[in-house]
Coordinates of C-alpha atoms in Angstrom, one line a residue:
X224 CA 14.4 -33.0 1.0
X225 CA 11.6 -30.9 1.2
X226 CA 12.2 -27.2 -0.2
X227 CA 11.1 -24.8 2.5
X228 CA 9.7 -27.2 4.7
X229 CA 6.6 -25.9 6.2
X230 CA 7.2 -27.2 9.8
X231 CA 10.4 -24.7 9.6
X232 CA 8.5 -22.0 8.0
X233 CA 5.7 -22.6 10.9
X234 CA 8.2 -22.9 13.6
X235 CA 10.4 -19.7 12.5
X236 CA 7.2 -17.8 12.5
X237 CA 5.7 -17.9 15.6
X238 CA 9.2 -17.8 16.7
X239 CA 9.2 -14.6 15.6
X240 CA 6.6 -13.5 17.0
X241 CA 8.2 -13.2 20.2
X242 CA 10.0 -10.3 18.8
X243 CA 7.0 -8.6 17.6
X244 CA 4.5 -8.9 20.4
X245 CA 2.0 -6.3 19.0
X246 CA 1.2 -8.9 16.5
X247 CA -0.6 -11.1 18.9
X248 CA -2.7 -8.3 20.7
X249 CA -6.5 -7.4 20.3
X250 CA -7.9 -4.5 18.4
X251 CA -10.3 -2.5 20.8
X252 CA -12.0 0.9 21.1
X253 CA -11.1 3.5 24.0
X254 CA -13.7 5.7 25.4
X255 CA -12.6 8.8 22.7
X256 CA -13.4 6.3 20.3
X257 CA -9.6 5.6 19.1
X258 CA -8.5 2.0 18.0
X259 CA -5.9 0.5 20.6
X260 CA -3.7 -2.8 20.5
X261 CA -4.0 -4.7 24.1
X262 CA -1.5 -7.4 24.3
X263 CA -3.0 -9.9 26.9
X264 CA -0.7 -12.4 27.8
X265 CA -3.5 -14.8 29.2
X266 CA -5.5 -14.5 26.0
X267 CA -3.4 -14.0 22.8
X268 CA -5.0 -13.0 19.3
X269 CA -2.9 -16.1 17.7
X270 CA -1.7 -15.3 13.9
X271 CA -3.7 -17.4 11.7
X272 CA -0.9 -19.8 9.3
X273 CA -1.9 -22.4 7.2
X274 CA -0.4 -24.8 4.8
X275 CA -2.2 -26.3 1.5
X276 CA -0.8 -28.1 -1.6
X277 CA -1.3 -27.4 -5.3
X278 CA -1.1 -28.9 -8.2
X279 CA 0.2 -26.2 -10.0
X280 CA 4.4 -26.5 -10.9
X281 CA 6.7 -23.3 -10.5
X282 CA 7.4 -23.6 -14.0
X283 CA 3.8 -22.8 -15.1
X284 CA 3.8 -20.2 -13.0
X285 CA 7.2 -18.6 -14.6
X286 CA 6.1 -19.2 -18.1
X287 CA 2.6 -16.7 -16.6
X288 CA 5.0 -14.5 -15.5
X289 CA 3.3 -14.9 -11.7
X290 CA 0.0 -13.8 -13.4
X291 CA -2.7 -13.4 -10.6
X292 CA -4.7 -16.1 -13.1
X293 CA -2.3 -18.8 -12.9
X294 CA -2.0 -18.5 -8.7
X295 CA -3.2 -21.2 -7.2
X296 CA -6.7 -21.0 -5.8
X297 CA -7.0 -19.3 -2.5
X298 CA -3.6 -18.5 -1.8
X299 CA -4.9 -14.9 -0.6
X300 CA -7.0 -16.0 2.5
X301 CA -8.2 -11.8 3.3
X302 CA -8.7 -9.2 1.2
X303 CA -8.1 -5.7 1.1
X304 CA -10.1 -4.6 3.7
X305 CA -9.7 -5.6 7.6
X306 CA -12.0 -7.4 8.5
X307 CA -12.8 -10.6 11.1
X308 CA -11.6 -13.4 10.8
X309 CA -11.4 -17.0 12.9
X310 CA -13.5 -16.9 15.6
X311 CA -14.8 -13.3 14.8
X312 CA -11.8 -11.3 16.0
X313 CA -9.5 -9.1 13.7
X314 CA -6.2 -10.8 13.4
X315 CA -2.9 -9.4 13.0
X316 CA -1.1 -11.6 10.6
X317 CA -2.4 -14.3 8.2
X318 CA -0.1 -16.5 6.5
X319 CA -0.8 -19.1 4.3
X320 CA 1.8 -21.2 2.5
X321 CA 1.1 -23.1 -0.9
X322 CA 3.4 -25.8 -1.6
X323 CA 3.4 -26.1 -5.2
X324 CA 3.7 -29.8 -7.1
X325 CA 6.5 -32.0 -6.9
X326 CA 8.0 -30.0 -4.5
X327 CA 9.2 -27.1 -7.2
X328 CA 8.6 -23.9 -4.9
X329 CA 6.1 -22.2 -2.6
X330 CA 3.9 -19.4 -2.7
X331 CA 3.4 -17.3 0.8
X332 CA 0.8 -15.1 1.1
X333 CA 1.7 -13.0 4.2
X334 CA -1.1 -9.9 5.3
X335 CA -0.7 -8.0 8.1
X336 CA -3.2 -5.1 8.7
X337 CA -1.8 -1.1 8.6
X338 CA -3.4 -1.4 12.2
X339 CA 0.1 -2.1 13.7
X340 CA 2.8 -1.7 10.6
X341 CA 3.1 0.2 7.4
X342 CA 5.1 -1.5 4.8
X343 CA 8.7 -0.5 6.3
X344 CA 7.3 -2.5 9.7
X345 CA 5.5 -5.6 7.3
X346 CA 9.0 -6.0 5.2
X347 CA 10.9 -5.6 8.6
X348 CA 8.6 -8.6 10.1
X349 CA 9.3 -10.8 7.0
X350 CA 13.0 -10.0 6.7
X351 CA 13.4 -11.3 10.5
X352 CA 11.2 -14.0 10.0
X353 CA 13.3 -15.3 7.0
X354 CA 16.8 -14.2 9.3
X355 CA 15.0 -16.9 11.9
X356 CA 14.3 -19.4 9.2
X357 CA 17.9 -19.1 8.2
X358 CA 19.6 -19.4 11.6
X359 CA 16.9 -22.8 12.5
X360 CA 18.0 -24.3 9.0
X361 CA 21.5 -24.1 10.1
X362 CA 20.5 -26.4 13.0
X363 CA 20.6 -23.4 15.5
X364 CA 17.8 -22.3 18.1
X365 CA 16.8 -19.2 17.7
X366 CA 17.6 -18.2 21.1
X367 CA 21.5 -18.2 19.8
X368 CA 20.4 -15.8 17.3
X369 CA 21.3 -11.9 18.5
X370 CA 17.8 -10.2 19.6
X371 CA 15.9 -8.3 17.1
X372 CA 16.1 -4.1 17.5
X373 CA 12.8 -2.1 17.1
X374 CA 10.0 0.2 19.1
X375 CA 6.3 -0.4 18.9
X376 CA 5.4 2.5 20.8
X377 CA 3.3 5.0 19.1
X378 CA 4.7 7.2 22.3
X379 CA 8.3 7.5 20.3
X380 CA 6.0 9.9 17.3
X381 CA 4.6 12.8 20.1
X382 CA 7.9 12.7 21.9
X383 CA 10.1 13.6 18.3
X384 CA 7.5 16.3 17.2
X385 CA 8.7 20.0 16.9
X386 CA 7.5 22.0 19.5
X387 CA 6.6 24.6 16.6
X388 CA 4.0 23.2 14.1
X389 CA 3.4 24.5 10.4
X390 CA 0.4 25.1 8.2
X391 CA -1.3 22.3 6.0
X392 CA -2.2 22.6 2.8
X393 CA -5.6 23.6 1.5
X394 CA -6.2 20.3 0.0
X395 CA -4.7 17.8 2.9
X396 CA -6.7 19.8 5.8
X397 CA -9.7 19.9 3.8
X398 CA -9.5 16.2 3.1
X399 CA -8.9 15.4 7.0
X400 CA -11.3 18.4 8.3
X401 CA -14.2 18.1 6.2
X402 CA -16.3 15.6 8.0
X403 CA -20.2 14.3 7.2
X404 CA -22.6 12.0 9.2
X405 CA -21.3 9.3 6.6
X406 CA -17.3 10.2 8.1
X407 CA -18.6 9.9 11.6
X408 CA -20.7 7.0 11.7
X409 CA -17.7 5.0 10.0
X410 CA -15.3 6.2 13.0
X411 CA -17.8 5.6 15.2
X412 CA -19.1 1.6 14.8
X413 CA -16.7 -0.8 15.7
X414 CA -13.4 -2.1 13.6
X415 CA -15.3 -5.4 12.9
X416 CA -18.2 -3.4 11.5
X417 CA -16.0 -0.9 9.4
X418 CA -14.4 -4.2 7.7
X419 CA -17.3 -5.7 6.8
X420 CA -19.3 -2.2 5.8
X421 CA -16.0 -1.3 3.4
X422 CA -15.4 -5.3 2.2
X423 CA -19.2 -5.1 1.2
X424 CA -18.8 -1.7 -0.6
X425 CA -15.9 -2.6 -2.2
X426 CA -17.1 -5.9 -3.7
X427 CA -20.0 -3.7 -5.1
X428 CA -17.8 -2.4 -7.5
X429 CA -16.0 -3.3 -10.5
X430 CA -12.7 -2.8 -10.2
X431 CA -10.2 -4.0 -12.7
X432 CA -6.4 -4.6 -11.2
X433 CA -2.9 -4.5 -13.2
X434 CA 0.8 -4.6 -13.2
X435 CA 3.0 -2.8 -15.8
X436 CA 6.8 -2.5 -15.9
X437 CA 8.7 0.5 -16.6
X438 CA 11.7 -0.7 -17.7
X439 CA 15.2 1.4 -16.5
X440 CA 15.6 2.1 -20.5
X441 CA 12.2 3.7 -20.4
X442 CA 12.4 5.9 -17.4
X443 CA 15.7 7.0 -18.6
X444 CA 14.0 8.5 -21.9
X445 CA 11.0 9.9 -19.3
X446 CA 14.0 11.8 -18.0
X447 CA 15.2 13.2 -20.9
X448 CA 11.6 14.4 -22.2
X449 CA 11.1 16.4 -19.4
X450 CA 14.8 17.5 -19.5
X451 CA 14.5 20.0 -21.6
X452 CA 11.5 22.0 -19.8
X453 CA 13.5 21.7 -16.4
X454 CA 15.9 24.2 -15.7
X455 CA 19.5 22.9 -14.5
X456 CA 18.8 23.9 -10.7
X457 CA 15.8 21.9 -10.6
X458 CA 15.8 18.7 -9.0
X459 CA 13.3 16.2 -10.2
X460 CA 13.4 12.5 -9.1
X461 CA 12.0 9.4 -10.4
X462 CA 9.1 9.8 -7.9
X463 CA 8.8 12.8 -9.4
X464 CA 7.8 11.7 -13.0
X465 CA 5.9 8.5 -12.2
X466 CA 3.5 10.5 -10.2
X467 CA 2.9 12.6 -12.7
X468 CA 2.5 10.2 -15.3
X469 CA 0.5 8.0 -13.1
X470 CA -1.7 11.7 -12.0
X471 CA -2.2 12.5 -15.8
X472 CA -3.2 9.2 -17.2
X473 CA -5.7 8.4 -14.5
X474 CA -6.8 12.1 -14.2
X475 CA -7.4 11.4 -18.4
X476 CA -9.0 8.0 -17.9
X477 CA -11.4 9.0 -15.8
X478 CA -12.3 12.2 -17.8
X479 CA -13.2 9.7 -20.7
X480 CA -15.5 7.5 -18.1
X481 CA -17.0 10.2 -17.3
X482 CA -20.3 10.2 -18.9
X483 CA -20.7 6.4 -18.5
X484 CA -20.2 7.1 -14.7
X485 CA -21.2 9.4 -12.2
X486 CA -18.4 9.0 -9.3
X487 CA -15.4 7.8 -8.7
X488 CA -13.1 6.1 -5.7
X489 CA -13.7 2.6 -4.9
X490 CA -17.0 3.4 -3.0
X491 CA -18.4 4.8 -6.1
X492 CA -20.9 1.7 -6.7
X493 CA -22.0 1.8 -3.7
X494 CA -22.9 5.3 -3.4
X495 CA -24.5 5.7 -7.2
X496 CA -26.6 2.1 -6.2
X497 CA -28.0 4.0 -3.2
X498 CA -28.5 7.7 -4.4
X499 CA -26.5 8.4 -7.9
X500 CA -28.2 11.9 -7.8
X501 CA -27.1 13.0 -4.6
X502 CA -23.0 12.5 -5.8
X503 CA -22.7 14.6 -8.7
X504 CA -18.8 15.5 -9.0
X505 CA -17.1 18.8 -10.4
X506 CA -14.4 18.7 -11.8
X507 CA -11.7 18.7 -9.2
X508 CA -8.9 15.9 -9.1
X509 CA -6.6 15.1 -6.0
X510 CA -3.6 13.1 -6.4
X511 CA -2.7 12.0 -2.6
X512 CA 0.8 10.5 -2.4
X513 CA 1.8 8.4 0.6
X514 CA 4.6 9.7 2.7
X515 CA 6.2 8.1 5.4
X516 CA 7.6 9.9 8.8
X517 CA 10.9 8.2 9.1
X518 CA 12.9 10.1 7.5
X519 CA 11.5 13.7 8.4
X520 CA 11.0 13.2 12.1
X521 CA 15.1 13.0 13.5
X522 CA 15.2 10.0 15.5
X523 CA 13.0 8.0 14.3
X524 CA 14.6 5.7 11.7
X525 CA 16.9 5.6 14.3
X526 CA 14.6 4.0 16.5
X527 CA 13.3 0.9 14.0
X528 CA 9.9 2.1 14.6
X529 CA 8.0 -0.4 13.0
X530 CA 4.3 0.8 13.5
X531 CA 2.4 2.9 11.1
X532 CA 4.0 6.1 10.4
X533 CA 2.9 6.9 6.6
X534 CA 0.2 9.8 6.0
X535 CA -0.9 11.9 2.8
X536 CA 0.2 14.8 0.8
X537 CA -2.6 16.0 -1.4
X538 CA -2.1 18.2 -4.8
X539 CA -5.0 19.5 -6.0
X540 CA -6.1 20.1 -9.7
X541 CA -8.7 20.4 -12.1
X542 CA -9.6 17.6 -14.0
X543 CA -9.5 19.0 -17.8
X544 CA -5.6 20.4 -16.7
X545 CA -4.6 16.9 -16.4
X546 CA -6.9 15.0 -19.0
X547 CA -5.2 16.4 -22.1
X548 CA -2.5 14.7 -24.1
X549 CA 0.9 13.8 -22.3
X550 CA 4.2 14.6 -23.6
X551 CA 7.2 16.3 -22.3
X552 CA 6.0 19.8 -21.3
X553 CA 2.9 18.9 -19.5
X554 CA 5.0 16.0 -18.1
X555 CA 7.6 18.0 -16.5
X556 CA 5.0 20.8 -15.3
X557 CA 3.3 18.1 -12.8
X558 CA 6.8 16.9 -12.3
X559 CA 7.7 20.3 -11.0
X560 CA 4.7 20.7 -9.3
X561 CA 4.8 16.9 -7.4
X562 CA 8.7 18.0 -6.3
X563 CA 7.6 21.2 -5.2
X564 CA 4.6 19.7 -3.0
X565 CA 6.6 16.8 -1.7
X566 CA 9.0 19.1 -0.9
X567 CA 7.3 21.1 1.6
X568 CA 6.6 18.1 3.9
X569 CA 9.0 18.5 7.1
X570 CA 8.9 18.0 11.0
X571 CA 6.5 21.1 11.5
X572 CA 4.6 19.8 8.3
X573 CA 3.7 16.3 10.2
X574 CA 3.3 18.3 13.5
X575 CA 0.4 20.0 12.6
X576 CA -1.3 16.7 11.0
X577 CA -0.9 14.9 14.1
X578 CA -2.6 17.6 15.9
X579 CA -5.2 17.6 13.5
X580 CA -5.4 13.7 13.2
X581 CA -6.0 14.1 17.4
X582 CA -8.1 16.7 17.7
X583 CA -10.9 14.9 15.9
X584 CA -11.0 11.1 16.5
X585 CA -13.1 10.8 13.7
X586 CA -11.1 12.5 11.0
X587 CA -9.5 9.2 9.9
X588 CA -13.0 8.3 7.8
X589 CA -12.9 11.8 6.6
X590 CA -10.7 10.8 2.8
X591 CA -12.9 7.6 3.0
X592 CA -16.3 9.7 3.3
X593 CA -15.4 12.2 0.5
X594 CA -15.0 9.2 -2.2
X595 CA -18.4 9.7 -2.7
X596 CA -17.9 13.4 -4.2
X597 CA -14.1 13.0 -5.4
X598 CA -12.4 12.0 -8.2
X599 CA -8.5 10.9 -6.3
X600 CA -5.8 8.8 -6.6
X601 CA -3.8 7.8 -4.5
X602 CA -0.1 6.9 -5.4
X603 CA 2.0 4.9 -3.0
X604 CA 6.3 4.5 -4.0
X605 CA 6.8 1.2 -2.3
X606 CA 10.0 0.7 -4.3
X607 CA 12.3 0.8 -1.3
X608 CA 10.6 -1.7 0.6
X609 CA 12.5 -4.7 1.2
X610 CA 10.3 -7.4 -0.6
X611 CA 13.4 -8.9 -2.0
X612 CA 15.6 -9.2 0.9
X613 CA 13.8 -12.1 2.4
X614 CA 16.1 -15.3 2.4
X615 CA 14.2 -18.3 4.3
X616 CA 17.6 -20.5 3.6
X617 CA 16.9 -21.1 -0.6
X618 CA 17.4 -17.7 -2.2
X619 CA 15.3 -14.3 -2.4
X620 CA 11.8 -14.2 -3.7
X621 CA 11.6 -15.0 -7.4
X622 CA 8.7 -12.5 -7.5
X623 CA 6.5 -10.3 -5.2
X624 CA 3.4 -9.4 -5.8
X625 CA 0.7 -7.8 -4.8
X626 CA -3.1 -9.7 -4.4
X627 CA -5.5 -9.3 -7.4
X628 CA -7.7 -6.1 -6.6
X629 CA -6.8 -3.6 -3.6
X630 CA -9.7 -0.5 -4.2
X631 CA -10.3 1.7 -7.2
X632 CA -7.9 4.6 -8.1
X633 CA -4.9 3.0 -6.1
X634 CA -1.5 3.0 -7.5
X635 CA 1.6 1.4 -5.9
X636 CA 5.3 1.7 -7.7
X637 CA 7.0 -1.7 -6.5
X638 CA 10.5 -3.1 -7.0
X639 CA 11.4 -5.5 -9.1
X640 CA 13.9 -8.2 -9.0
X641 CA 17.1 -6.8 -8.5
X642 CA 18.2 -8.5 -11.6
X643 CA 15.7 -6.9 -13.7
X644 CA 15.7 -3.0 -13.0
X645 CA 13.1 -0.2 -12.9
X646 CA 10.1 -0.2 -11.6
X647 CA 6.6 -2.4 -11.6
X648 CA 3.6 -0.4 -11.3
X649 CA 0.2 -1.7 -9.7
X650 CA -2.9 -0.3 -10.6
X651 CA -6.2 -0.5 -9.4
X652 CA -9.1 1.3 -11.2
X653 CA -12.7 1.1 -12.2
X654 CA -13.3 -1.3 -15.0
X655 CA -14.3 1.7 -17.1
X656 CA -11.5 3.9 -16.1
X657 CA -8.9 0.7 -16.5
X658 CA -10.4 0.4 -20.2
X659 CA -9.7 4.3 -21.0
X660 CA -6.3 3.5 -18.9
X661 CA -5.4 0.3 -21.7
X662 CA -6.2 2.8 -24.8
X663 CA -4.1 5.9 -23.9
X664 CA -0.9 5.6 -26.2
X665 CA 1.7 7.3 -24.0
X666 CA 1.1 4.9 -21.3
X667 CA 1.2 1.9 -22.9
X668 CA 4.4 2.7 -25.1
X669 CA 6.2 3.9 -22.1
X670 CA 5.3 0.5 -20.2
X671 CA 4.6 -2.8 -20.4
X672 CA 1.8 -4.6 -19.3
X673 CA 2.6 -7.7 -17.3
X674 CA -0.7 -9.3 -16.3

């Protein structure tokens, strides 16, 4: 029989879709100049899903260790950037499904755009759409199957706000508040033109992608060299010290490029092709990790909100307080100061960046924009996301990754198999900055490079 049969997979899928309506709307501009989902019953943006066959065998693939290089070609059919596709219209979920040779395994590749999920909503999609798969392979219709639980209303966000709001910090409004004609003009053309603008700037540069693995032995002795500069009342997390460490060594990479390069951020070829002397930098560095709503706005986990709820914390530094050597001390000091800036995100916290996020329609380009004149990195702690959870009928995911190149100075900390432990870490950076990133000694003896 064949394993995973693609007429299931197919069938499953759009049967899920049923559940998740929003995936099947059109992306369109109000007259404020706001992005909005339409659903249209008598013209339905259809999820693009396609099958091909390789001849590549699981086994080659497991003796890579799932190494981007020996993926089949094309399994990713969109990149990291939204853009049209089919047709010329934006779609909401792309699927493709690579059946590998002589029936040894498959490969999905599975996008859908932070348009309508974040990652809680994409790994709730896929975990329904493998709980479907199960319940058809059983021989059961999924109409027996008990009716998937969640909100796609963006309305459930305004109503849980606190009536009282409190005051951002320096570096987060200044990153959503300080706007430019280059800020506006990207808010203002259409989705389809922002894709292919950003696709084309981002293909400008060179960007070199990784994955390490921080084994659960290593983290544990992170822990105790920042144990002894932390006092026993202080709480500091794993999140805590992989930010740092990530913050440091990129903040330390990039202080090496620097003379081979004059900006940063993944737009940085762009901008130095068009005008390298109007984007000199100074020497600030923002670290800008990605928080998520759910569990500070009461009510909403509750609600299975599946729509895009994540937003930035910035913590700002200089670049030569983070570019010298890493060891315990300077470890646990940005550990501190990542737990103490984490820590003042709440309800009133988020309150005020909504307000600010809707007072401006155009402040969404704004941390786009100032890539041009900002050395930042931005850190994402994925590790909770279900990746592993889905079960089509033939076992969990042997491994999930993530596609080959996202944008410069992007990090995300992923789970691993939950028979391995720790932590895999994907990083994006300039090929310069990458380079600098291979070379520094405390990185690469506290992980190991995977591919």
């Amino acid at each position: 029989p064949e394993f995973m049969p693609t007429d299931l997979l197919r069938e499953s899928f759009f049967a899920t879709l049923l559940e998740f309506p929003i995936l099947v709307g059109h992306l369109v501009m109000d007259s404020s100049g706001r992005a909005k989902v339409v659903v249209d019953r008598d013209n339905l943006n259809v999820p693009e899903f396609l099958e091909s066959h390789s001849g590549v065998h699981f086994r080659d693939l497991q003796a890579a260790k799932f190494a981007w290089g020996a993926l089949p070609d094309g399994v990713a059919t969109v990149g990291s950037m939204t853009t049209a596709g089919a047709g010329g219209v934006i779609k909401f979920a792309n699927v493709h499904v690579v059946r590998l040779r002589d029936n040894s395994g498959v490969v999905i590749f599975a996008n859908i755009p932070h348009y309508v999920v974040d990652g809680v909503g994409y790994c709730a999609f896929i975990n329904r759409w493998a709980e479907v798969c199960r319940w058809m392979l059983s021989g059961e219709t999924s109409g027996g199957l008990p009716a998937y639980q969640g909100s796609f209303s963006r309305n459930i966000i305004s109503k849980l706000l606190p009536g009282d709001c409190g005051e951002l910090d320096d570096s987060t409004r200044e990153l959503f508040t300080t706007s430019g004609l280059m800020s506006k003009w990207l808010a203002w053309i259409s989705p389809k033109t922002r894709g292919t603008v950003l696709s084309t700037a981002a293909a400008l540069t060179s960007i070199k992608g990784h994955v390490f693995y921080l084994s659960a032995r290593k983290l544990a002795t992170l822990h105790t060299l920042v144990q002894e500069y932390v006092s026993s009342n202080e709480r500091i997390t794993d999140n805590d010290i992989l930010t740092a460490l990530i913050s440091m060594a990129v903040a330390q990479s990039e202080a090496e490029c620097r003379p081979e390069a004059a900006v940063g951020g993944y737009l940085a070829s762009l901008a130095s092709y068009l005008a390298p002397s109007l984007f000199a930098q100074d020497g600030d560095f923002t670290t800008e990790f990605v928080c998520d709503a759910r569990p500070r706005l009461n009510g909403l986990s509750a609600a299975r909100f599946t729509g895009n709820t994540v937003f930035v914390r910035c913590l700002a530094s200089q670049l030569k307080d983070l570019a010298g050597g890493i060891d315990g001390q300077s470890l646990a000091r940005e550990a501190k100061r990542v737990r103490q800036s984490i820590s003042g995100v709440d309800a009133q916290y988020i309150g005020q960046l909504f307000g600010t996020l809707i007072a401006d329609p155009s402040c969404f380009m704004c941390p786009i924009a100032q890539t041009f004149t900002k050395t930042t990195v931005v850190i994402s702690n994925q590790s909770r996301f279900t990746l592993y959870c889905a079960d089509f009928g033939n076992g969990i995911p042997t491994w999930v990754s993530p596609i080959k190149t996202f944008y410069a100075n992007f990090v995300s900390i992923l789970p691993v198999h939950p028979s391995t432990g720790g932590y895999a870490l994907y990083v994006t950076l300039s090929k310069q900055a990458m380079g600098k990133l291979l070379q520094n000694e405390f990185w690469m003896s506290a992980l190991e490079l995977l591919y």
